[in-house]
Amino acid sequence: MKLRIYSYNIPFKKPFRVSGNSVENRAGVIFQLEDEDILHFSESAPLPGFSEEGLEDARFHAIQIEKWLPVLKEDAPPRFSAEIPASVKFAISSLWHKKKAAKNGKPLSDYLNPSSLQQVPVNAAIGLGEKNQVYEYAKIVIQDGYKTLKIKVGEDFEHEFEILKSLREFYPGVEIRIDANQSWDGDTALKNLRKLEPLNIQYCEQPVAADDIKTMAYLKANTKQLIAADESVRNFEQAQKIIDHDAADILVLKPTLIGSIEDYQEIILKAQNAGLDVVTTTTLESGIGRRIVAELSATVNTSRYANGLATGYMFEKDPAPDEHLIVNGAYQVYRIKSSPDFNMDDLLLIAES
Ligand SMILES: [Mg+2]
């Protein structure tokens, strides 16, 4: 068994804007485990503004091969001490499960859940710019087969409302969800969500600050809008709190921010038992991480909602493009190869056993 660690740094086509910052490049660490002639890949890529850990922290833990190799050889799933960052837990846990899945002759998703979906519906994310650009882009993705649009809001609500209203008129059959990324205060959220009620918005993601669970619960109880928690749910305890306060209808889960596959599964079970829906999304990883997130999303076969997996278009160069895996608005999970042949040219080897 051999373990190799690579780093990558690839530019976005357009800088990614998050909480007032502009992120130009996506950087992370790729793990490659060679076991019985099969190559297994995973990824640790903290996203600035979202991950608790920074890239240096993730790299520091990632390159400790002498620690991870015995863990990967164990028969029991890895357990992690508290100082290991979530993205590294995700990467090591994914490698361990992929190795197990391959030994059982199965893809990761089927190994984790024999009744996993073979195709997972995905949403198309649209950033708000000039009206005509938004309409043009919406037209293209709808022609491509996407049935759910996700629109970022939270900057200029009058402008956003006008665009949402037009989109609803142009495309009455398409699902439209919005993501406010914590940008509203409670009063603004109440006013905006009530104004949006006639537009049949699928749900509103994170209308208010992540830790403002009481206001989330208030909005859920006092508007007709379904509320999704995203930034509010990064671990089991936070999921529990949202459920206890009846603060959301949907949990948006980002596996790479949560940690191990067991951590992800634990939250899903909790949500399902409480009657909440789950949406799984990437954290803008490279195609290597996105494939894992897609397989994990396929294990949730009860969700009514499209998942956030179509983020590869943002990259200028990607070691593992997956556009061909997304057909007619659905990620073709069954086409993911168990021992893929990724383009490693732009990756830098930083540690190997
Ligand atoms: Mg979100």
CSV table of C-alpha atoms and ligand atoms in Angstrom, one decimal:
chain,number,residue,atom,x,y,z
A,1,MET,CA,0.0,0.0,0.0
A,2,LYS,CA,1.4,3.4,-1.0
A,3,LEU,CA,0.2,6.9,-0.2
A,4,ARG,CA,1.1,10.0,-2.1
A,5,ILE,CA,0.1,13.5,-1.3
A,6,TYR,CA,-0.1,16.3,-4.0
A,7,SER,CA,-0.9,19.9,-3.7
A,8,TYR,CA,-2.8,21.9,-6.3
A,9,ASN,CA,-3.6,25.5,-7.0
A,10,ILE,CA,-5.9,26.2,-9.9
A,11,PRO,CA,-7.5,29.4,-11.0
A,12,PHE,CA,-11.2,30.0,-11.1
A,13,LYS,CA,-12.5,31.3,-14.4
A,14,LYS,CA,-13.9,34.3,-12.5
A,15,PRO,CA,-12.9,35.2,-9.0
A,16,PHE,CA,-15.3,33.6,-6.5
A,17,ARG,CA,-16.9,36.2,-4.2
A,18,VAL,CA,-17.6,35.2,-0.6
A,19,SER,CA,-18.5,37.5,2.3
A,20,GLY,CA,-16.9,40.5,0.7
A,21,ASN,CA,-13.7,38.7,-0.2
A,22,SER,CA,-12.6,37.6,-3.7
A,23,VAL,CA,-11.0,34.2,-4.1
A,24,GLU,CA,-9.1,33.9,-7.3
A,25,ASN,CA,-7.6,30.4,-7.0
A,26,ARG,CA,-8.7,27.1,-5.5
A,27,ALA,CA,-6.0,25.4,-3.6
A,28,GLY,CA,-5.9,22.0,-1.8
A,29,VAL,CA,-4.3,18.7,-1.3
A,30,ILE,CA,-4.9,15.5,-3.2
A,31,PHE,CA,-4.4,12.1,-1.7
A,32,GLN,CA,-3.6,9.1,-3.8
A,33,LEU,CA,-3.7,5.6,-2.3
A,34,GLU,CA,-2.3,2.7,-4.3
A,35,ASP,CA,-3.7,-0.6,-3.1
A,36,GLU,CA,-3.5,-3.9,-5.0
A,37,ASP,CA,-3.1,-2.0,-8.3
A,38,ILE,CA,-6.1,0.2,-7.7
A,39,LEU,CA,-5.7,3.9,-7.3
A,40,HIS,CA,-8.0,5.6,-4.9
A,41,PHE,CA,-8.2,9.4,-4.7
A,42,SER,CA,-9.5,11.9,-2.3
A,43,GLU,CA,-9.1,15.6,-1.5
A,44,SER,CA,-8.7,18.1,1.4
A,45,ALA,CA,-9.4,21.6,0.2
A,46,PRO,CA,-10.5,24.1,2.9
A,47,LEU,CA,-12.5,26.9,1.4
A,48,PRO,CA,-11.7,30.4,2.8
A,49,GLY,CA,-14.7,31.9,4.4
A,50,PHE,CA,-16.3,28.5,4.9
A,51,SER,CA,-13.8,26.1,6.5
A,52,GLU,CA,-12.6,26.5,10.0
A,53,GLU,CA,-9.1,25.4,9.0
A,54,GLY,CA,-6.8,27.1,6.6
A,55,LEU,CA,-4.8,25.4,3.8
A,56,GLU,CA,-1.5,25.3,5.8
A,57,ASP,CA,-3.2,23.5,8.7
A,58,ALA,CA,-4.8,21.0,6.3
A,59,ARG,CA,-1.4,20.4,4.6
A,60,PHE,CA,0.4,20.0,7.9
A,61,HIS,CA,-2.0,17.2,8.9
A,62,ALA,CA,-2.3,15.7,5.4
A,63,ILE,CA,1.4,15.0,4.9
A,64,GLN,CA,1.7,12.9,8.0
A,65,ILE,CA,1.9,9.7,5.9
A,66,GLU,CA,3.4,7.6,8.7
A,67,LYS,CA,0.3,8.4,10.7
A,68,TRP,CA,-2.3,7.8,8.0
A,69,LEU,CA,-1.0,4.6,6.4
A,70,PRO,CA,-1.6,2.4,9.4
A,71,VAL,CA,-5.0,4.1,9.8
A,72,LEU,CA,-5.9,3.2,6.2
A,73,LYS,CA,-4.7,-0.4,6.7
A,74,GLU,CA,-7.0,-0.9,9.8
A,75,ASP,CA,-10.1,-3.0,9.5
A,76,ALA,CA,-12.2,-0.5,11.4
A,77,PRO,CA,-13.1,2.9,10.0
A,78,PRO,CA,-10.8,5.7,11.0
A,79,ARG,CA,-11.5,7.7,14.2
A,80,PHE,CA,-10.0,11.1,14.5
A,81,SER,CA,-8.7,13.2,17.3
A,82,ALA,CA,-10.1,16.6,17.8
A,83,GLU,CA,-7.2,18.5,16.3
A,84,ILE,CA,-7.6,17.0,12.8
A,85,PRO,CA,-9.3,19.5,10.5
A,86,ALA,CA,-12.7,18.5,8.9
A,87,SER,CA,-11.3,18.5,5.3
A,88,VAL,CA,-8.5,16.0,6.3
A,89,LYS,CA,-11.0,13.8,8.1
A,90,PHE,CA,-13.1,13.8,5.0
A,91,ALA,CA,-10.1,12.8,2.8
A,92,ILE,CA,-8.8,10.0,5.0
A,93,SER,CA,-12.3,8.7,5.7
A,94,SER,CA,-13.1,8.7,2.0
A,95,LEU,CA,-9.9,6.8,1.1
A,96,TRP,CA,-10.6,4.2,3.8
A,97,HIS,CA,-14.2,3.6,2.5
A,98,LYS,CA,-13.2,3.6,-1.1
A,99,LYS,CA,-10.6,0.9,-0.4
A,100,LYS,CA,-13.3,-1.1,1.4
A,101,ALA,CA,-15.8,-0.6,-1.4
A,102,ALA,CA,-13.2,-1.8,-4.0
A,103,LYS,CA,-12.5,-4.9,-1.9
A,104,ASN,CA,-16.2,-5.6,-2.0
A,105,GLY,CA,-16.3,-5.0,-5.8
A,106,LYS,CA,-18.6,-2.0,-5.5
A,107,PRO,CA,-18.6,1.7,-6.1
A,108,LEU,CA,-18.4,3.8,-3.0
A,109,SER,CA,-22.1,4.9,-3.1
A,110,ASP,CA,-23.5,1.3,-3.5
A,111,TYR,CA,-21.1,0.0,-0.8
A,112,LEU,CA,-22.3,2.7,1.6
A,113,ASN,CA,-26.0,2.1,0.7
A,114,PRO,CA,-27.1,-0.7,-1.6
A,115,SER,CA,-30.1,1.3,-2.7
A,116,SER,CA,-28.1,4.4,-3.6
A,117,LEU,CA,-29.3,6.5,-6.6
A,118,GLN,CA,-27.6,5.9,-9.9
A,119,GLN,CA,-28.3,9.5,-11.0
A,120,VAL,CA,-28.6,12.5,-8.8
A,121,PRO,CA,-30.5,15.6,-9.8
A,122,VAL,CA,-28.3,18.7,-9.6
A,123,ASN,CA,-29.1,22.4,-9.5
A,124,ALA,CA,-27.6,25.2,-11.6
A,125,ALA,CA,-26.2,28.1,-9.6
A,126,ILE,CA,-26.6,31.5,-11.0
A,127,GLY,CA,-24.9,34.6,-9.6
A,128,LEU,CA,-26.8,37.8,-9.9
A,129,GLY,CA,-25.5,40.3,-12.4
A,130,GLU,CA,-27.1,42.2,-15.3
A,131,LYS,CA,-30.6,41.1,-15.8
A,132,ASN,CA,-30.1,40.0,-19.4
A,133,GLN,CA,-27.1,38.0,-18.5
A,134,VAL,CA,-29.1,36.1,-15.8
A,135,TYR,CA,-31.9,35.4,-18.2
A,136,GLU,CA,-29.5,34.3,-20.9
A,137,TYR,CA,-27.7,31.9,-18.6
A,138,ALA,CA,-31.0,30.6,-17.1
A,139,LYS,CA,-32.1,29.8,-20.7
A,140,ILE,CA,-28.9,27.9,-21.4
A,141,VAL,CA,-29.0,25.7,-18.3
A,142,ILE,CA,-32.7,25.0,-18.6
A,143,GLN,CA,-32.1,23.9,-22.3
A,144,ASP,CA,-29.3,21.7,-20.9
A,145,GLY,CA,-31.9,19.9,-18.8
A,146,TYR,CA,-31.5,21.6,-15.4
A,147,LYS,CA,-34.8,21.7,-13.5
A,148,THR,CA,-33.6,23.6,-10.4
A,149,LEU,CA,-32.0,27.1,-10.4
A,150,LYS,CA,-30.2,28.4,-7.4
A,151,ILE,CA,-30.0,32.2,-7.2
A,152,LYS,CA,-27.7,34.0,-4.8
A,153,VAL,CA,-29.5,37.0,-3.1
A,154,GLY,CA,-28.6,39.4,-0.3
A,155,GLU,CA,-27.2,42.4,-2.1
A,156,ASP,CA,-29.9,44.5,-3.7
A,157,PHE,CA,-33.3,43.0,-3.0
A,158,GLU,CA,-35.3,45.1,-5.3
A,159,HIS,CA,-33.1,44.1,-8.2
A,160,GLU,CA,-33.1,40.5,-7.1
A,161,PHE,CA,-36.9,40.4,-6.7
A,162,GLU,CA,-37.4,41.8,-10.2
A,163,ILE,CA,-35.1,39.1,-11.6
A,164,LEU,CA,-36.8,36.3,-9.6
A,165,LYS,CA,-40.2,37.5,-10.7
A,166,SER,CA,-39.2,37.5,-14.3
A,167,LEU,CA,-37.6,34.0,-14.1
A,168,ARG,CA,-40.8,32.7,-12.4
A,169,GLU,CA,-42.9,34.2,-15.3
A,170,PHE,CA,-40.6,32.8,-18.0
A,171,TYR,CA,-40.2,29.4,-16.5
A,172,PRO,CA,-43.3,28.4,-14.4
A,173,GLY,CA,-42.2,24.8,-14.3
A,174,VAL,CA,-38.7,25.3,-13.0
A,175,GLU,CA,-37.8,25.1,-9.3
A,176,ILE,CA,-36.1,28.3,-8.1
A,177,ARG,CA,-34.3,28.3,-4.8
A,178,ILE,CA,-32.5,31.3,-3.3
A,179,ASP,CA,-29.4,31.5,-1.0
A,180,ALA,CA,-29.0,34.6,1.1
A,181,ASN,CA,-25.7,33.4,2.7
A,182,GLN,CA,-26.6,35.0,6.1
A,183,SER,CA,-26.9,38.5,4.6
A,184,TRP,CA,-30.3,39.6,6.1
A,185,ASP,CA,-31.2,40.6,9.6
A,186,GLY,CA,-34.4,39.1,11.0
A,187,ASP,CA,-36.7,42.0,10.0
A,188,THR,CA,-35.3,42.2,6.5
A,189,ALA,CA,-35.6,38.5,6.1
A,190,LEU,CA,-39.2,38.5,7.2
A,191,LYS,CA,-40.2,41.3,4.9
A,192,ASN,CA,-38.3,39.8,1.9
A,193,LEU,CA,-39.5,36.3,2.4
A,194,ARG,CA,-43.1,37.5,2.7
A,195,LYS,CA,-42.7,39.5,-0.5
A,196,LEU,CA,-41.4,36.4,-2.3
A,197,GLU,CA,-44.3,34.1,-1.2
A,198,PRO,CA,-46.3,34.5,-4.5
A,199,LEU,CA,-43.2,33.5,-6.6
A,200,ASN,CA,-43.3,29.9,-5.3
A,201,ILE,CA,-39.6,29.8,-4.3
A,202,GLN,CA,-38.6,26.3,-3.5
A,203,TYR,CA,-36.7,27.3,-0.3
A,204,CYS,CA,-34.5,30.0,1.1
A,205,GLU,CA,-31.1,29.0,2.2
A,206,GLN,CA,-29.5,30.6,5.3
A,207,PRO,CA,-31.6,33.9,5.4
A,208,VAL,CA,-29.9,35.1,8.6
A,209,ALA,CA,-26.7,34.6,10.5
A,210,ALA,CA,-25.6,31.0,11.1
A,211,ASP,CA,-25.9,31.2,14.9
A,212,ASP,CA,-29.2,32.9,14.9
A,213,ILE,CA,-31.3,29.7,15.2
A,214,LYS,CA,-34.1,31.5,17.0
A,215,THR,CA,-34.7,33.8,14.0
A,216,MET,CA,-34.5,30.9,11.6
A,217,ALA,CA,-37.3,29.2,13.7
A,218,TYR,CA,-39.3,32.5,13.7
A,219,LEU,CA,-39.1,32.8,9.9
A,220,LYS,CA,-40.0,29.1,9.4
A,221,ALA,CA,-43.1,29.6,11.6
A,222,ASN,CA,-44.1,33.0,10.3
A,223,THR,CA,-43.7,32.8,6.5
A,224,LYS,CA,-44.9,30.3,4.0
A,225,GLN,CA,-41.3,29.9,2.8
A,226,LEU,CA,-39.4,26.7,3.4
A,227,ILE,CA,-36.1,27.4,5.2
A,228,ALA,CA,-32.8,25.6,4.6
A,229,ALA,CA,-29.9,25.7,7.0
A,230,ASP,CA,-26.5,25.7,5.4
A,231,GLU,CA,-23.8,27.7,7.4
A,232,SER,CA,-25.8,26.8,10.6
A,233,VAL,CA,-25.0,23.1,10.2
A,234,ARG,CA,-21.4,21.9,10.3
A,235,ASN,CA,-21.7,19.1,12.8
A,236,PHE,CA,-24.1,16.8,14.6
A,237,GLU,CA,-24.6,19.1,17.6
A,238,GLN,CA,-25.6,22.0,15.3
A,239,ALA,CA,-28.0,19.7,13.4
A,240,GLN,CA,-29.5,18.6,16.7
A,241,LYS,CA,-30.0,22.3,17.8
A,242,ILE,CA,-31.7,23.2,14.5
A,243,ILE,CA,-34.1,20.2,14.9
A,244,ASP,CA,-34.8,20.9,18.6
A,245,HIS,CA,-35.7,24.5,17.7
A,246,ASP,CA,-37.7,23.6,14.6
A,247,ALA,CA,-35.5,26.1,12.8
A,248,ALA,CA,-35.3,24.6,9.3
A,249,ASP,CA,-37.1,22.3,6.8
A,250,ILE,CA,-34.0,21.3,5.0
A,251,LEU,CA,-30.3,20.8,6.0
A,252,VAL,CA,-27.7,21.6,3.3
A,253,LEU,CA,-24.7,19.4,4.0
A,254,LYS,CA,-21.2,19.9,2.8
A,255,PRO,CA,-19.4,16.7,3.5
A,256,THR,CA,-15.9,18.2,3.3
A,257,LEU,CA,-16.8,20.7,6.1
A,258,ILE,CA,-18.4,18.1,8.2
A,259,GLY,CA,-15.6,15.5,8.4
A,260,SER,CA,-15.7,11.8,8.2
A,261,ILE,CA,-18.3,9.8,6.2
A,262,GLU,CA,-19.6,8.5,9.5
A,263,ASP,CA,-20.1,12.1,10.7
A,264,TYR,CA,-22.1,12.8,7.5
A,265,GLN,CA,-24.2,9.7,7.8
A,266,GLU,CA,-25.0,10.4,11.5
A,267,ILE,CA,-26.4,13.9,10.6
A,268,ILE,CA,-28.5,12.4,7.7
A,269,LEU,CA,-30.0,9.8,10.0
A,270,LYS,CA,-30.8,12.4,12.6
A,271,ALA,CA,-32.4,14.7,9.9
A,272,GLN,CA,-34.4,11.9,8.3
A,273,ASN,CA,-35.7,10.7,11.7
A,274,ALA,CA,-36.9,14.2,12.4
A,275,GLY,CA,-38.6,14.6,9.0
A,276,LEU,CA,-36.1,17.1,7.5
A,277,ASP,CA,-34.9,16.9,4.0
A,278,VAL,CA,-31.2,16.9,3.1
A,279,VAL,CA,-29.4,18.6,0.2
A,280,THR,CA,-25.7,17.7,-0.3
A,281,THR,CA,-23.3,20.2,-1.9
A,282,THR,CA,-19.6,20.5,-2.8
A,283,THR,CA,-17.4,23.2,-1.3
A,284,LEU,CA,-16.0,23.9,-4.7
A,285,GLU,CA,-13.5,21.1,-4.6
A,286,SER,CA,-11.7,19.9,-7.7
A,287,GLY,CA,-13.3,17.1,-9.7
A,288,ILE,CA,-11.6,14.6,-7.4
A,289,GLY,CA,-13.5,15.9,-4.3
A,290,ARG,CA,-16.7,16.5,-6.3
A,291,ARG,CA,-16.9,12.8,-7.4
A,292,ILE,CA,-16.8,11.7,-3.7
A,293,VAL,CA,-19.4,14.3,-2.7
A,294,ALA,CA,-21.6,13.1,-5.7
A,295,GLU,CA,-21.3,9.5,-4.5
A,296,LEU,CA,-22.2,10.5,-0.9
A,297,SER,CA,-25.2,12.5,-2.2
A,298,ALA,CA,-26.4,9.4,-4.1
A,299,THR,CA,-26.6,7.5,-0.8
A,300,VAL,CA,-29.4,9.8,0.3
A,301,ASN,CA,-32.2,8.3,-1.7
A,302,THR,CA,-35.0,10.1,0.2
A,303,SER,CA,-34.4,13.7,-0.8
A,304,ARG,CA,-36.8,15.5,-3.0
A,305,TYR,CA,-34.3,18.2,-3.9
A,306,ALA,CA,-31.5,18.7,-6.4
A,307,ASN,CA,-28.0,18.7,-5.0
A,308,GLY,CA,-25.3,21.2,-5.4
A,309,LEU,CA,-22.7,19.2,-7.4
A,310,ALA,CA,-22.4,21.2,-10.7
A,311,THR,CA,-19.6,23.5,-9.6
A,312,GLY,CA,-16.9,22.3,-11.9
A,313,TYR,CA,-17.6,24.9,-14.6
A,314,MET,CA,-16.0,27.5,-12.3
A,315,PHE,CA,-12.5,26.0,-12.9
A,316,GLU,CA,-10.1,27.1,-15.6
A,317,LYS,CA,-8.3,23.8,-15.3
A,318,ASP,CA,-9.4,20.8,-13.3
A,319,PRO,CA,-7.4,17.5,-12.7
A,320,ALA,CA,-10.8,15.7,-13.0
A,321,PRO,CA,-13.4,17.5,-15.1
A,322,ASP,CA,-16.8,16.1,-14.6
A,323,GLU,CA,-19.0,18.0,-17.0
A,324,HIS,CA,-19.4,14.8,-19.0
A,325,LEU,CA,-20.8,13.2,-15.9
A,326,ILE,CA,-23.6,15.7,-15.7
A,327,VAL,CA,-26.3,14.9,-18.3
A,328,ASN,CA,-29.7,16.5,-18.5
A,329,GLY,CA,-29.5,18.1,-15.1
A,330,ALA,CA,-28.4,14.9,-13.3
A,331,TYR,CA,-25.0,13.6,-12.1
A,332,GLN,CA,-24.5,10.2,-13.6
A,333,VAL,CA,-23.0,8.6,-10.4
A,334,TYR,CA,-22.9,5.1,-11.9
A,335,ARG,CA,-20.3,6.3,-14.5
A,336,ILE,CA,-17.7,7.3,-11.8
A,337,LYS,CA,-14.7,5.0,-12.3
A,338,SER,CA,-13.4,3.1,-9.3
A,339,SER,CA,-9.7,3.5,-10.4
A,340,PRO,CA,-9.7,6.7,-12.4
A,341,ASP,CA,-7.0,8.1,-14.7
A,342,PHE,CA,-6.8,11.8,-13.7
A,343,ASN,CA,-4.7,14.4,-15.2
A,344,MET,CA,-1.9,14.9,-12.6
A,345,ASP,CA,0.2,17.3,-14.7
A,346,ASP,CA,-0.6,20.4,-12.6
A,347,LEU,CA,-0.3,18.7,-9.3
A,348,LEU,CA,2.8,18.9,-7.1
A,349,LEU,CA,4.0,15.8,-5.2
A,350,ILE,CA,4.7,16.9,-1.6
A,351,ALA,CA,4.9,13.6,0.3
A,352,GLU,CA,5.0,9.9,-0.5
A,353,SER,CA,5.5,6.6,1.3
B,1,MG,MG,-25.6,28.1,0.9
